[in-house]
Short mmCIF file of C-alpha atoms in Angstrom, two decimals:
data_model
loop_
_atom_site.label_atom_id
_atom_site.label_comp_id
_atom_site.label_asym_id
_atom_site.label_seq_id
_atom_site.Cartn_x
_atom_site.Cartn_y
_atom_site.Cartn_z
CA MET A 1 -25.24 -62.81 9.24
CA ASN A 2 -23.54 -59.16 9.66
CA THR A 3 -20.54 -59.59 12.10
CA VAL A 4 -19.89 -56.48 14.28
CA LEU A 5 -17.04 -54.84 12.43
CA SER A 6 -19.24 -54.71 9.24
CA ARG A 7 -22.45 -53.16 11.00
CA ALA A 8 -19.70 -50.34 12.96
CA ASN A 9 -18.74 -49.37 9.42
CA SER A 10 -22.25 -49.47 8.28
CA LEU A 11 -23.43 -46.66 11.65
CA PHE A 12 -20.23 -45.23 10.98
CA ALA A 13 -20.98 -44.79 6.93
CA PHE A 14 -25.06 -43.71 7.55
CA SER A 15 -23.26 -41.05 9.71
CA LEU A 16 -21.22 -39.19 7.55
CA SER A 17 -23.31 -39.42 5.27
CA VAL A 18 -26.20 -38.31 7.15
CA MET A 19 -22.85 -34.84 8.82
CA ALA A 20 -22.11 -33.77 4.82
CA ALA A 21 -26.46 -34.40 4.61
CA LEU A 22 -26.67 -31.16 7.59
CA THR A 23 -23.02 -29.48 6.88
CA PHE A 24 -24.47 -28.94 3.22
CA GLY A 25 -27.54 -27.63 4.19
CA CYS A 26 -25.77 -25.29 7.30
CA PHE A 27 -23.74 -23.99 3.84
CA ILE A 28 -26.83 -23.37 1.58
CA THR A 29 -29.19 -21.46 4.10
CA THR A 30 -26.68 -18.08 3.84
CA ALA A 31 -24.65 -18.96 0.71
CA PHE A 32 -26.09 -16.64 -1.04
CA LYS A 33 -27.20 -14.26 1.37
CA ASP A 34 -25.46 -10.40 0.62
CA ARG A 35 -22.38 -9.60 2.70
CA VAL A 36 -22.22 -5.73 1.70
CA VAL A 37 -22.87 -3.35 4.14
CA PRO A 38 -21.59 0.32 4.28
CA VAL A 39 -18.55 2.24 4.67
CA ASN A 40 -17.51 5.54 5.12
CA ILE A 41 -13.81 6.41 4.92
CA HIS A 42 -12.19 9.74 5.19
CA VAL A 43 -8.62 10.38 4.99
CA SER A 44 -7.12 13.50 7.54
CA ARG A 45 -3.97 14.16 6.65
CA VAL A 46 -1.88 12.42 3.47
CA THR A 47 2.25 12.38 3.70
CA LEU A 48 4.73 11.61 0.51
CA GLU A 49 8.59 10.55 1.56
CA ASN A 50 10.79 9.84 -0.76
CA VAL A 51 12.88 6.62 0.72
CA GLU A 52 15.96 4.93 0.01
CA ASP A 53 14.52 0.91 -1.60
CA PHE A 54 16.62 -1.81 0.30
CA THR A 55 14.74 -4.69 -1.55
CA GLY A 56 15.40 -4.15 -4.31
CA PRO A 57 18.04 -2.09 -6.40
CA ARG A 58 19.39 1.13 -5.36
CA GLU A 59 16.83 3.12 -6.30
CA LYS A 60 14.69 6.03 -3.71
CA SER A 61 11.32 5.42 -4.43
CA ASP A 62 8.07 6.55 -2.46
CA LEU A 63 6.73 6.32 0.41
CA GLY A 64 3.47 7.13 1.54
CA PHE A 65 1.72 8.02 4.61
CA LEU A 66 -1.57 8.79 5.44
CA ILE A 67 -4.22 9.58 8.42
CA PHE A 68 -7.53 7.99 8.33
CA ASP A 69 -10.90 6.64 9.72
CA ILE A 70 -13.51 4.61 9.42
CA ASN A 71 -16.74 3.99 9.84
CA ALA A 72 -19.15 0.44 9.97
CA ASP A 73 -21.64 -1.38 11.41
CA LEU A 74 -20.21 -4.76 10.55
CA GLN A 75 -23.35 -6.27 12.81
CA PRO A 76 -25.21 -7.54 9.37
CA ILE A 77 -22.41 -9.53 8.16
CA PHE A 78 -22.40 -12.22 10.56
CA ASP A 79 -25.49 -14.77 11.15
CA TRP A 80 -24.77 -18.45 12.61
CA ASN A 81 -22.35 -19.54 10.48
CA VAL A 82 -19.49 -16.73 10.41
CA LYS A 83 -16.35 -17.83 12.18
CA GLN A 84 -14.92 -14.28 12.39
CA LEU A 85 -14.00 -11.58 9.43
CA PHE A 86 -10.73 -10.54 8.31
CA ILE A 87 -11.05 -6.54 7.06
CA TYR A 88 -8.20 -4.41 5.27
CA LEU A 89 -8.78 -1.26 4.16
CA SER A 90 -6.34 -1.88 0.06
CA ALA A 91 -5.40 1.18 -2.11
CA GLU A 92 -5.82 0.74 -5.42
CA TYR A 93 -4.36 3.60 -8.17
CA SER A 94 -2.13 2.85 -11.10
CA THR A 95 0.96 4.43 -12.63
CA LYS A 96 3.32 4.20 -15.75
CA SER A 97 4.20 0.84 -15.49
CA ASN A 98 1.53 -1.04 -13.81
CA ALA A 99 -2.14 -0.54 -14.89
CA LEU A 100 -2.95 -1.53 -11.29
CA ASN A 101 -0.82 -1.33 -7.99
CA GLN A 102 -3.14 -2.47 -4.79
CA VAL A 103 -1.40 -2.40 -1.86
CA VAL A 104 -3.56 -3.87 1.32
CA LEU A 105 -2.04 -0.31 4.48
CA TRP A 106 -4.20 -2.08 7.45
CA ASP A 107 -6.02 -4.92 8.29
CA LYS A 108 -8.13 -6.88 11.65
CA ILE A 109 -10.24 -9.91 12.12
CA ILE A 110 -12.96 -9.73 13.76
CA LEU A 111 -13.87 -12.76 15.76
CA ARG A 112 -18.25 -13.77 16.54
CA GLY A 113 -18.53 -12.42 19.77
CA ASP A 114 -16.36 -8.98 19.22
CA ASN A 115 -17.49 -5.79 18.47
CA PRO A 116 -18.52 -5.95 14.95
CA LYS A 117 -19.16 -1.76 14.27
CA LEU A 118 -15.81 -0.15 13.26
CA SER A 119 -15.26 3.61 14.41
CA LEU A 120 -11.74 3.83 14.41
CA LYS A 121 -9.91 7.48 14.42
CA GLU A 122 -6.78 9.18 13.54
CA MET A 123 -5.89 5.29 12.49
CA LYS A 124 -2.30 5.30 11.42
CA SER A 125 -0.99 2.55 8.64
CA LYS A 126 -0.55 -0.92 9.81
CA TYR A 127 1.65 -1.86 6.56
CA PHE A 128 3.91 0.78 4.23
CA PHE A 129 2.47 2.36 1.41
CA PHE A 130 5.87 1.93 -0.99
CA ASP A 131 5.04 2.28 -4.94
CA ASP A 132 8.32 0.53 -6.59
CA GLY A 133 9.30 3.52 -8.41
CA ASN A 134 7.92 7.33 -8.23
CA GLY A 135 4.32 6.46 -9.39
CA LEU A 136 2.71 8.25 -5.83
CA LYS A 137 3.74 11.33 -5.96
CA GLY A 138 1.05 13.73 -7.47
CA ASN A 139 -0.96 10.95 -8.48
CA ARG A 140 -4.96 12.68 -8.69
CA ASN A 141 -6.73 8.84 -8.28
CA ILE A 142 -5.28 6.85 -5.62
CA THR A 143 -8.78 5.14 -3.77
CA LEU A 144 -9.11 3.86 -0.18
CA THR A 145 -11.52 0.47 -0.20
CA LEU A 146 -12.56 -1.26 3.17
CA SER A 147 -13.23 -5.56 2.19
CA TRP A 148 -13.04 -8.13 4.28
CA ASN A 149 -13.20 -12.15 3.96
CA VAL A 150 -15.91 -13.72 5.75
CA VAL A 151 -14.46 -17.18 7.64
CA PRO A 152 -17.91 -19.74 7.66
CA ASN A 153 -18.35 -22.53 10.19
CA ALA A 154 -18.93 -24.53 6.67
CA GLY A 155 -19.32 -23.13 3.29
CA ILE A 156 -16.55 -20.71 0.87
CA LEU A 157 -14.60 -17.73 1.98
CA PRO A 158 -15.90 -15.09 -0.28
CA LEU A 159 -14.68 -12.04 -0.72
CA VAL A 160 -17.11 -8.82 0.18
CA THR A 161 -15.86 -5.58 -0.64
CA GLY A 162 -17.73 -2.86 0.91
CA SER A 163 -20.52 -0.25 -0.47
CA GLY A 164 -18.20 2.81 0.40
CA HIS A 165 -14.96 4.44 -1.15
CA LYS A 166 -12.54 7.10 -0.71
CA SER A 167 -10.61 8.69 -3.55
CA ILE A 168 -7.88 11.67 -2.69
CA PRO A 169 -5.07 12.66 -4.50
CA PHE A 170 -0.89 12.56 -2.61
CA PRO A 171 0.78 16.10 -2.67
CA GLU A 172 3.23 17.22 -5.39
CA THR A 173 6.15 17.22 -3.24
CA TYR A 174 7.99 15.20 -1.02
CA LYS A 175 8.09 15.90 2.64
CA THR A 176 11.46 18.00 3.76
CA PRO A 177 13.15 15.60 5.84
CA MET A 178 14.19 16.09 8.85
CA SER A 179 18.21 16.07 9.85
CA TYR A 180 19.37 15.95 14.08
#
């Protein structure tokens, strides 16, 4: 005859197996869903300064400032298996010293239940747009892209890039510093 502990162990192992199967079933129902939505990015102002970089050698580096608008409806991404979205705006460009530079300029977390429609106007960069040299001055192809990580209740964390991007040129001259 089985003891109480062996019966409890069997019940626990069976329950755990059923929970694992249910979790996998939850994951597989949304694993192959397309999570790309159209994104509209508009840049209204670009400013460039040449400032001293205090994080490395005492050389001057390019610092860019952007004013941008973002419009996107992220509602189709949300389903019963999405807990939150981590969205971020990144800039990609190439310089003489680096074939690919990627800089995150702005980010936001959208929880389930929050308004998933982005209609942001006249936003400034949340993080500094530093180049480790003078690669921003006169750069003709800086591409802004809105991407997001989907944080599910069960399953993998997909990284998705929106279907719209914006390529902008940076100015050929630096902004004149103001002295007071």
